[in-house]
Amino acid sequence: MNPGMTNLNTQGNGKVLMNTIKKTNMDMNNEQRGSRRKRHFVRMKRINRSIGTIHTYLTPLGISGGLLCMLLLYTGCSKNLKEVPNSFLEEDNSFKTASDATVALDAVYDRLRTVYSPTMINLADLNSEELTIQAVGGASSLELDNNVYTASNPNFDDFYTNNYLLIDRANRVIKNVPDIAMDATAKAQIIGEAKFLRALAYFNLVQAFGDVPLVITPTADVIHVAIKRNAAADVYSQIISDLKDAGAAGLPAQYTAAGQVGRATIGAVRSILAKVYLTTKDYPDAASTAKEVIDSKAYTLFPDYKDIFPPENKNGQEHIFSAQYSCLKTAYGSSFAELFAIYFSYPVNQGGGTFQADSTYADSYLPGDYRKQITIITQKVNPTTGALVVSRTGPSVDKYWDPSPCGEYTARNNFMIIRYADVLLIYAEAVNEINGPTADAYDAINQVRARARNGNPAANPQDLSALTQEQFRDAVLQERGWELCYEGHRRWDLLRTGKYLSILQAAGISVSAKNMLYPIPQHEMDVNSALTQNTGY
């Protein structure tokens, strides 16, 4: 994706838009949530910003300023919006040229920053044994940390809403671009990328909530929006179908042109498809698809583990697909650097101090594992003041550090959705489930472990050998934890391997079977009479 692409905003699913407008208004009047926005736990603020600038994408889709004012009546409406003559639901005049198709696809990519935001960290990592949060992070995040949340927790509504907004943008591209007279190769690629992004969003939703509404056409009614949930198996079938279509759409192995780096490649499609197959326990297809990525030679591990994370190295040799953040505009910046920084170490206004590594998890690394040195810190030099800042609240996470951020809660770090080490471990896991720990399975996991020795052959972790299938299965899960921690994977890994309950219980976290799915957001339940709630909520 072009890191500098226009910050477009779409109306998305009609139901979700109206839900978003209403809850944004409530959030604006909620003092406690306002406090979290000050700390840049800003999920609701970002949604409000999207609503406030929604006309930048709606106008080319044919939405009049007057109707937009009506839609935004809860948040207010500027009188200087440009009037356009078309009705809300007409898109015939919006998708006419190749440029229109590209702009619409850019709008789909733009939503990745709202999906792969601190909310993803909250749902995927904070709700596990590897991460914790300070009280400044807000009550809703503390609920996830301690597994005492309800369906009213705003993290769920945020995640649900933003994934469906992305899906609706993708649906509009998939529906309308086929009718544009343009280069056939470029057309196929744009549709393929939109299907990839739609599949990625549904993969997020089905892992989090289980059965969800499966909407694969643009919303045609913003009033009658009683949409039932579809079985998770049907959602996964659609995800796999979309990814297969994307894989046949002629996506390149890499991009080099300005404004193209960061878009979905054939390697990204296959990597996510391999993970989907692994999640659905289709181990033969998971192994063969991951092997295609490995055999393509398009990706390699960074020789030094620390080189994965600096903003200067983003979209590098190991990065398969990432949500793109940058300093080109404030809206494009990432808040991860400050949220993970030791308090007083962040270069702008001496911020930091929200997310923290769980101390027990930090101690789980083998002695000498170089990844712990890179990932877990207790002190940091503030580049602005030159002061050595020592954490007063325990170990912190250094993966998202940016010494030259754009501003407060605005840094250059991409969010890595999938990288090559992940694919190697997907392959090792899948092969082991088929045939036990074969030579190929050992080779894949030991490549990851070898790098963690940082050139010292005597250091930990040593290569694995002579394990049973069960021992190897546990070793892969542990390896994923050490290698990929704090990157938005842990909860999903624990659920996939059936270890979520036992590992959280061992960590002293209150947990029960109901926690294996998150609740459908309460606000969605309130406005969509066709929805049912997950058991226990």
XYZ file of C-alpha atoms in Angstrom:
537
model
C 0.000 0.000 0.000
C 1.122 3.523 -0.644
C 2.074 4.798 2.811
C 0.947 8.238 1.710
C -2.374 7.261 0.223
C -5.315 9.546 0.822
C -7.004 9.070 4.171
C -10.311 8.105 2.562
C -13.339 7.192 4.631
C -16.371 5.285 3.505
C -19.883 4.792 4.770
C -19.336 1.026 5.092
C -22.148 -1.300 6.052
C -25.233 0.835 6.694
C -25.879 -0.834 10.031
C -22.314 -0.349 11.137
C -22.262 3.276 10.040
C -25.348 4.158 12.058
C -23.996 2.204 15.032
C -20.684 4.017 14.732
C -22.326 7.435 14.555
C -24.443 6.745 17.639
C -21.685 5.329 19.751
C -19.296 8.077 18.693
C -21.748 10.633 20.035
C -22.032 8.754 23.309
C -18.249 8.478 23.539
C -17.824 12.209 23.011
C -19.921 12.812 26.124
C -18.278 10.149 28.225
C -15.688 11.674 30.533
C -13.931 8.420 31.339
C -13.482 7.483 27.693
C -12.366 11.037 26.985
C -9.600 10.517 29.494
C -8.453 7.448 27.583
C -8.361 9.498 24.416
C -5.990 11.907 26.138
C -3.715 8.954 26.753
C -4.182 8.098 23.121
C -6.089 4.966 23.795
C -7.967 6.584 20.961
C -10.093 3.982 19.286
C -13.257 6.052 19.569
C -11.499 9.274 18.641
C -10.248 7.701 15.439
C -13.731 6.526 14.551
C -15.031 10.037 15.202
C -12.297 11.460 12.983
C -13.335 9.039 10.247
C -16.978 10.050 10.587
C -16.031 13.728 10.573
C -14.169 13.385 7.271
C -16.376 10.746 5.761
C -17.337 13.016 2.843
C -13.864 12.585 1.302
C -14.885 9.116 0.158
C -18.660 9.472 0.069
C -18.655 12.351 -2.414
C -17.152 10.294 -5.260
C -19.633 7.559 -4.374
C -22.462 9.992 -5.064
C -23.646 11.076 -1.616
C -25.161 14.520 -1.309
C -23.967 16.931 1.353
C -27.545 17.262 2.613
C -27.992 13.540 3.191
C -24.539 13.349 4.714
C -25.611 16.025 7.203
C -28.602 13.853 8.083
C -26.378 10.811 8.564
C -24.041 12.809 10.763
C -26.715 14.510 12.827
C -25.301 12.993 16.008
C -21.852 14.458 15.428
C -22.793 17.689 13.705
C -22.226 18.674 10.105
C -20.332 21.485 8.443
C -22.412 23.543 6.015
C -19.608 23.761 3.485
C -19.744 20.142 2.289
C -19.793 19.939 -1.484
C -23.253 19.136 -2.856
C -23.456 16.342 -5.425
C -26.655 15.430 -7.240
C -26.675 11.676 -6.865
C -28.583 9.631 -4.319
C -27.110 7.706 -1.418
C -27.194 4.287 -3.022
C -26.118 5.166 -6.571
C -22.551 4.259 -7.505
C -22.950 4.211 -11.285
C -21.116 7.510 -11.671
C -18.404 6.619 -9.190
C -16.639 3.713 -10.882
C -15.927 4.898 -14.411
C -12.172 4.883 -14.890
C -9.072 2.971 -13.878
C -8.245 5.867 -11.581
C -11.612 5.462 -9.838
C -10.826 1.769 -9.274
C -7.433 2.586 -7.780
C -8.841 5.265 -5.479
C -11.550 2.900 -4.257
C -8.981 0.171 -3.553
C -6.817 2.688 -1.689
C -9.832 3.326 0.512
C -9.949 -0.368 1.436
C -6.273 -0.400 2.360
C -6.788 2.746 4.408
C -9.035 0.866 6.834
C -6.171 -1.442 7.828
C -4.856 1.224 10.189
C -8.144 1.205 12.107
C -8.217 -2.607 12.332
C -4.533 -3.143 13.183
C -4.577 -0.591 15.965
C -4.184 -0.844 19.757
C -7.531 -2.655 19.741
C -5.880 -5.609 17.991
C -3.191 -5.695 20.675
C -5.911 -5.598 23.336
C -7.868 -8.479 21.848
C -4.991 -10.662 20.667
C -2.167 -10.085 23.171
C -3.524 -8.361 26.267
C -6.092 -11.134 26.607
C -3.352 -13.701 27.086
C -0.542 -14.440 29.489
C 2.157 -12.425 27.677
C 1.051 -8.808 28.113
C -0.412 -6.593 30.807
C -1.437 -2.953 31.036
C -1.193 -0.121 33.499
C -4.300 1.543 34.921
C -3.745 4.519 32.637
C -4.801 2.273 29.770
C -8.403 2.547 30.921
C -11.041 0.336 32.468
C -12.040 -1.397 29.229
C -8.482 -2.586 28.612
C -8.059 -3.729 32.198
C -11.212 -5.831 31.753
C -9.601 -7.639 28.829
C -6.363 -8.075 30.747
C -8.221 -9.749 33.606
C -10.893 -11.559 31.554
C -13.768 -9.784 33.286
C -15.223 -8.016 30.254
C -18.851 -7.825 29.111
C -20.421 -7.343 25.696
C -20.476 -3.593 26.384
C -16.671 -3.335 26.320
C -15.910 -0.750 23.580
C -12.985 -2.777 22.223
C -15.443 -5.279 20.748
C -17.580 -2.645 19.062
C -14.470 -0.939 17.687
C -13.044 -4.158 16.255
C -16.370 -5.323 14.826
C -17.164 -1.928 13.287
C -13.799 -1.314 11.673
C -13.564 -4.772 10.132
C -17.040 -4.393 8.627
C -16.215 -0.928 7.323
C -13.232 -2.462 5.540
C -15.430 -5.272 4.221
C -17.993 -2.850 2.839
C -15.312 -0.900 0.980
C -13.968 -4.146 -0.446
C -17.469 -5.214 -1.474
C -17.901 -2.002 -3.456
C -14.661 -2.571 -5.319
C -15.516 -6.205 -6.048
C -18.997 -5.278 -7.325
C -18.187 -2.219 -9.421
C -14.680 -2.579 -10.827
C -15.578 -5.466 -13.199
C -17.730 -3.044 -15.232
C -14.948 -0.479 -15.738
C -13.301 -0.358 -19.171
C -9.632 -0.626 -18.222
C -6.579 -2.836 -18.604
C -7.679 -6.401 -17.883
C -4.535 -7.289 -15.923
C -4.826 -4.234 -13.671
C -8.544 -4.870 -13.196
C -7.988 -8.471 -12.123
C -5.299 -7.405 -9.688
C -7.463 -4.712 -8.064
C -10.341 -7.152 -7.588
C -7.918 -9.759 -6.258
C -6.461 -7.344 -3.717
C -9.961 -6.370 -2.573
C -10.850 -10.030 -2.071
C -7.643 -10.571 -0.117
C -8.461 -7.662 2.181
C -12.055 -8.815 2.634
C -10.815 -12.298 3.541
C -8.367 -10.826 6.052
C -11.136 -8.860 7.767
C -13.447 -11.869 7.950
C -10.582 -13.943 9.342
C -10.247 -11.358 12.126
C -13.977 -11.447 12.840
C -14.483 -15.212 12.818
C -11.516 -15.793 15.129
C -12.819 -13.207 17.564
C -16.581 -13.830 17.509
C -17.200 -17.172 15.797
C -20.410 -16.984 13.753
C -20.747 -13.530 12.170
C -22.920 -11.979 9.442
C -21.437 -12.834 6.053
C -22.033 -9.805 3.847
C -20.372 -10.026 0.420
C -22.306 -7.351 -1.467
C -22.463 -3.605 -0.800
C -25.050 -2.504 1.708
C -28.196 -1.402 -0.145
C -30.294 -0.265 2.806
C -29.263 1.797 5.815
C -32.572 1.329 7.623
C -33.573 -2.343 7.400
C -30.431 -3.997 8.629
C -31.546 -7.140 10.442
C -28.719 -9.429 9.330
C -28.302 -12.883 10.840
C -25.036 -14.514 11.806
C -23.622 -17.153 9.481
C -21.959 -20.303 10.736
C -18.214 -19.966 11.213
C -17.684 -22.830 8.748
C -19.461 -20.819 6.045
C -17.396 -17.753 6.847
C -14.205 -19.776 6.557
C -15.388 -21.172 3.212
C -15.821 -17.627 1.930
C -12.414 -16.611 3.275
C -10.743 -19.508 1.485
C -12.680 -18.782 -1.722
C -11.639 -15.116 -1.642
C -8.002 -16.006 -1.008
C -7.981 -18.541 -3.824
C -9.456 -15.923 -6.146
C -6.821 -13.441 -5.032
C -4.135 -16.047 -5.634
C -5.321 -16.433 -9.229
C -5.550 -12.682 -9.878
C -1.972 -12.175 -11.043
C -0.671 -10.391 -7.947
C 3.084 -9.800 -8.198
C 5.758 -11.334 -6.005
C 6.888 -7.876 -4.949
C 6.368 -4.187 -5.637
C 9.118 -1.700 -6.398
C 7.285 1.293 -7.878
C 6.681 4.350 -5.727
C 3.300 4.164 -4.052
C 3.025 0.408 -4.508
C 5.238 -1.050 -1.774
C 3.059 -2.514 0.956
C 0.232 -3.748 -1.250
C -0.808 -7.398 -1.171
C 1.498 -9.754 -3.046
C 1.004 -13.368 -4.058
C 3.188 -14.239 -1.056
C 0.862 -12.352 1.285
C -2.148 -14.192 -0.129
C -0.536 -17.602 0.265
C 0.777 -16.820 3.750
C -2.630 -15.794 5.089
C -4.249 -18.748 3.305
C -1.775 -21.099 4.978
C -2.711 -19.640 8.364
C -6.419 -19.988 7.601
C -5.909 -23.643 6.656
C -3.936 -24.178 9.872
C -6.723 -22.592 11.920
C -9.340 -24.843 10.298
C -7.071 -27.872 10.883
C -6.630 -28.546 7.174
C -3.018 -29.481 7.777
C -2.145 -30.842 4.298
C -3.248 -27.621 2.603
C -1.622 -25.509 5.330
C 1.683 -27.297 4.804
C 1.591 -27.207 1.006
C 0.567 -23.543 0.881
C 3.229 -22.475 3.378
C 5.756 -24.511 1.384
C 4.863 -22.509 -1.727
C 5.841 -19.351 0.135
C 9.071 -20.910 1.373
C 9.993 -22.307 -2.034
C 9.319 -18.995 -3.772
C 12.504 -17.593 -2.166
C 10.761 -14.220 -2.073
C 11.397 -13.815 1.671
C 14.247 -14.493 4.048
C 14.796 -14.001 7.762
C 16.688 -10.893 8.757
C 20.052 -12.273 9.948
C 19.757 -10.175 13.122
C 16.479 -10.361 15.056
C 16.703 -6.700 16.066
C 16.546 -5.601 12.419
C 12.920 -6.763 12.095
C 11.514 -3.868 14.076
C 13.088 -0.437 13.343
C 10.845 1.794 11.212
C 13.742 2.265 8.798
C 13.536 -1.455 7.904
C 9.783 -1.751 7.399
C 8.584 -3.629 4.318
C 11.894 -5.449 4.395
C 13.013 -8.942 3.421
C 11.050 -10.705 6.168
C 7.913 -8.570 6.114
C 5.235 -10.268 4.014
C 2.275 -7.998 4.726
C 1.880 -5.056 7.095
C -0.557 -2.280 7.882
C 1.273 0.823 6.720
C 1.944 3.716 9.073
C 4.028 6.808 8.352
C 4.632 10.464 9.198
C 3.303 11.811 5.909
C 0.205 12.953 7.802
C -0.633 12.880 11.497
C -3.537 10.536 10.720
C -1.097 8.017 9.252
C 1.032 7.754 12.399
C 1.112 4.773 14.763
C 0.468 5.032 18.492
C 2.235 1.723 19.293
C 5.646 3.281 19.964
C 4.394 5.455 22.797
C 1.939 2.921 24.197
C 4.735 0.346 24.612
C 7.500 2.766 25.664
C 8.796 2.984 29.226
C 7.139 5.953 30.886
C 9.223 9.130 30.339
C 11.318 7.488 27.591
C 9.224 8.457 24.570
C 10.950 11.353 22.751
C 7.844 13.576 22.563
C 6.519 14.933 25.865
C 8.260 12.082 27.740
C 5.234 9.812 27.319
C 4.833 6.048 27.524
C 3.911 3.608 30.229
C 0.729 1.892 29.036
C 1.450 -1.667 27.809
C 3.935 -3.832 29.693
C 5.367 -7.306 29.308
C 4.034 -9.761 31.855
C 6.998 -10.419 34.146
C 6.406 -14.177 34.340
C 6.184 -14.409 30.572
C 9.336 -12.320 30.192
C 11.132 -14.829 32.417
C 10.018 -17.768 30.250
C 12.778 -17.286 27.664
C 15.656 -19.725 27.823
C 18.835 -18.218 29.301
C 20.804 -16.473 26.575
C 17.960 -16.256 24.033
C 18.892 -13.122 22.090
C 15.227 -12.338 21.418
C 14.642 -11.510 25.058
C 17.432 -8.928 24.959
C 15.801 -7.269 21.952
C 12.190 -7.576 23.074
C 12.168 -7.090 26.854
C 13.733 -4.015 28.435
C 13.728 -2.325 31.829
C 15.523 0.894 30.844
C 15.835 3.172 27.832
C 17.613 6.390 26.907
C 15.236 9.180 25.976
C 16.653 10.533 22.670
C 15.368 14.033 23.381
C 16.658 14.508 26.923
C 19.554 12.057 26.885
C 18.387 10.714 30.242
C 18.513 6.993 31.039
C 14.972 6.143 32.078
C 14.498 3.079 34.305
C 11.091 1.422 34.359
C 9.388 1.700 37.718
C 6.597 -0.706 36.829
C 8.354 -3.791 35.494
C 9.540 -5.057 32.103
C 8.518 -3.241 28.930
C 8.380 -4.194 25.246
C 10.868 -2.631 22.820
C 9.578 -4.012 19.510
C 7.724 -0.821 18.604
C 10.393 1.711 19.559
C 10.763 4.725 17.264
C 13.566 7.134 18.217
C 12.304 9.760 15.740
C 8.509 9.727 15.930
C 6.254 12.192 14.150
C 4.704 13.454 17.371
C 2.777 12.410 20.437
C 1.225 8.979 19.806
C 2.246 9.319 16.172
C 5.173 7.191 15.001
C 6.458 5.428 11.883
C 6.069 1.777 12.914
C 4.125 -0.512 10.612
C 1.976 -3.223 12.164
C 3.343 -6.539 10.887
C 0.350 -8.715 10.017
C 2.456 -11.638 8.873
C 6.197 -12.156 8.447
C 8.384 -14.971 7.175
C 9.233 -16.472 10.578
C 5.488 -16.939 11.083
C 5.261 -18.889 7.805
C 8.157 -21.158 8.805
C 6.399 -21.946 12.070
C 3.057 -22.490 10.298
C 4.797 -25.012 8.075
C 6.501 -26.772 11.003
C 3.212 -27.016 12.892
C 1.246 -28.325 9.922
C 3.835 -30.932 8.925
C 4.029 -32.208 12.486
C 0.253 -32.637 12.619
C 0.386 -34.755 9.443
C 3.447 -36.935 9.958
C 4.996 -36.017 13.275
C 8.286 -34.102 13.480
C 9.889 -34.836 10.126
C 13.217 -33.462 8.920
C 11.361 -30.685 7.083
C 9.486 -29.702 10.240
C 12.715 -29.591 12.250
C 14.436 -27.554 9.553
C 11.685 -24.924 9.560
C 11.569 -24.380 13.316
C 15.330 -24.627 13.726
C 15.859 -21.800 11.219
C 13.959 -19.564 13.603
C 15.810 -20.866 16.649
C 19.213 -20.514 14.986
C 18.720 -16.801 14.464
C 17.803 -16.436 18.140
C 21.372 -17.542 19.007
C 22.707 -14.395 17.294
C 25.737 -16.135 15.843
C 26.779 -17.952 19.016
C 26.492 -21.693 18.310
C 26.655 -22.529 22.029
C 23.809 -20.218 23.010
C 20.145 -20.988 23.540
C 17.864 -21.967 21.992
C 19.585 -25.029 20.596
C 18.185 -26.932 17.615
C 15.354 -29.307 18.410
C 15.618 -33.030 17.771
C 14.235 -36.401 18.872
C 10.842 -35.108 20.023
C 7.506 -36.876 20.004
C 4.665 -35.362 18.007
C 3.130 -33.916 21.178
C 6.466 -32.511 22.358
C 7.063 -30.909 18.978
C 3.539 -29.442 18.990
C 4.215 -27.802 22.364
C 7.632 -26.627 21.179
C 6.133 -24.858 18.154
C 3.599 -23.050 20.322
C 6.343 -21.967 22.715
C 8.528 -20.884 19.808
C 5.705 -18.797 18.367
C 5.413 -17.100 21.742
C 9.086 -16.183 21.968
C 9.386 -15.199 18.307
C 6.075 -13.409 17.663
C 5.030 -12.085 21.074
C 3.282 -8.703 21.184
C 2.595 -8.814 17.429
C -1.107 -9.666 17.619
C -0.984 -13.489 17.560
C -1.023 -15.008 21.042
C -4.739 -15.435 21.814
C -5.410 -16.864 18.353
C -2.473 -19.276 18.711
C -3.680 -20.497 22.091
C -7.214 -21.013 20.804
C -6.061 -22.816 17.660
C -3.931 -25.252 19.628
C -6.530 -25.853 22.364
C -4.278 -24.368 25.066
C -6.105 -21.115 25.827
C -7.869 -22.309 28.981
C -4.991 -24.272 30.493
C -2.316 -21.637 29.863
C -4.376 -18.767 31.227
C -5.356 -20.842 34.243
C -1.682 -21.638 34.868
C -0.945 -17.905 34.693
C -3.541 -17.227 37.375
C -5.992 -15.502 35.021
C -9.684 -16.145 35.594
C -11.021 -17.940 32.518
C -13.892 -20.197 31.478
C -15.177 -21.804 28.305
C -17.236 -18.744 27.372
C -14.009 -16.721 26.979
C -12.996 -18.800 23.977
C -15.221 -16.490 21.931
C -15.677 -12.795 22.495
C -19.245 -11.510 22.869
C -21.055 -9.917 19.963
C -20.846 -6.188 20.800
C -23.826 -5.108 22.851
C -24.532 -2.117 20.665
C -24.778 -4.386 17.616
C -27.203 -6.588 19.547
C -29.293 -3.541 20.405
C -29.720 -2.350 16.818
C -29.805 -5.660 14.923
C -32.697 -7.828 16.094
C -31.494 -10.774 14.001
C -28.272 -11.226 15.956
C -27.849 -13.840 18.670
C -25.318 -13.627 21.491
C -22.491 -16.048 22.184
C -23.046 -18.428 25.085
C -22.357 -17.010 28.523
C -22.754 -13.298 27.741
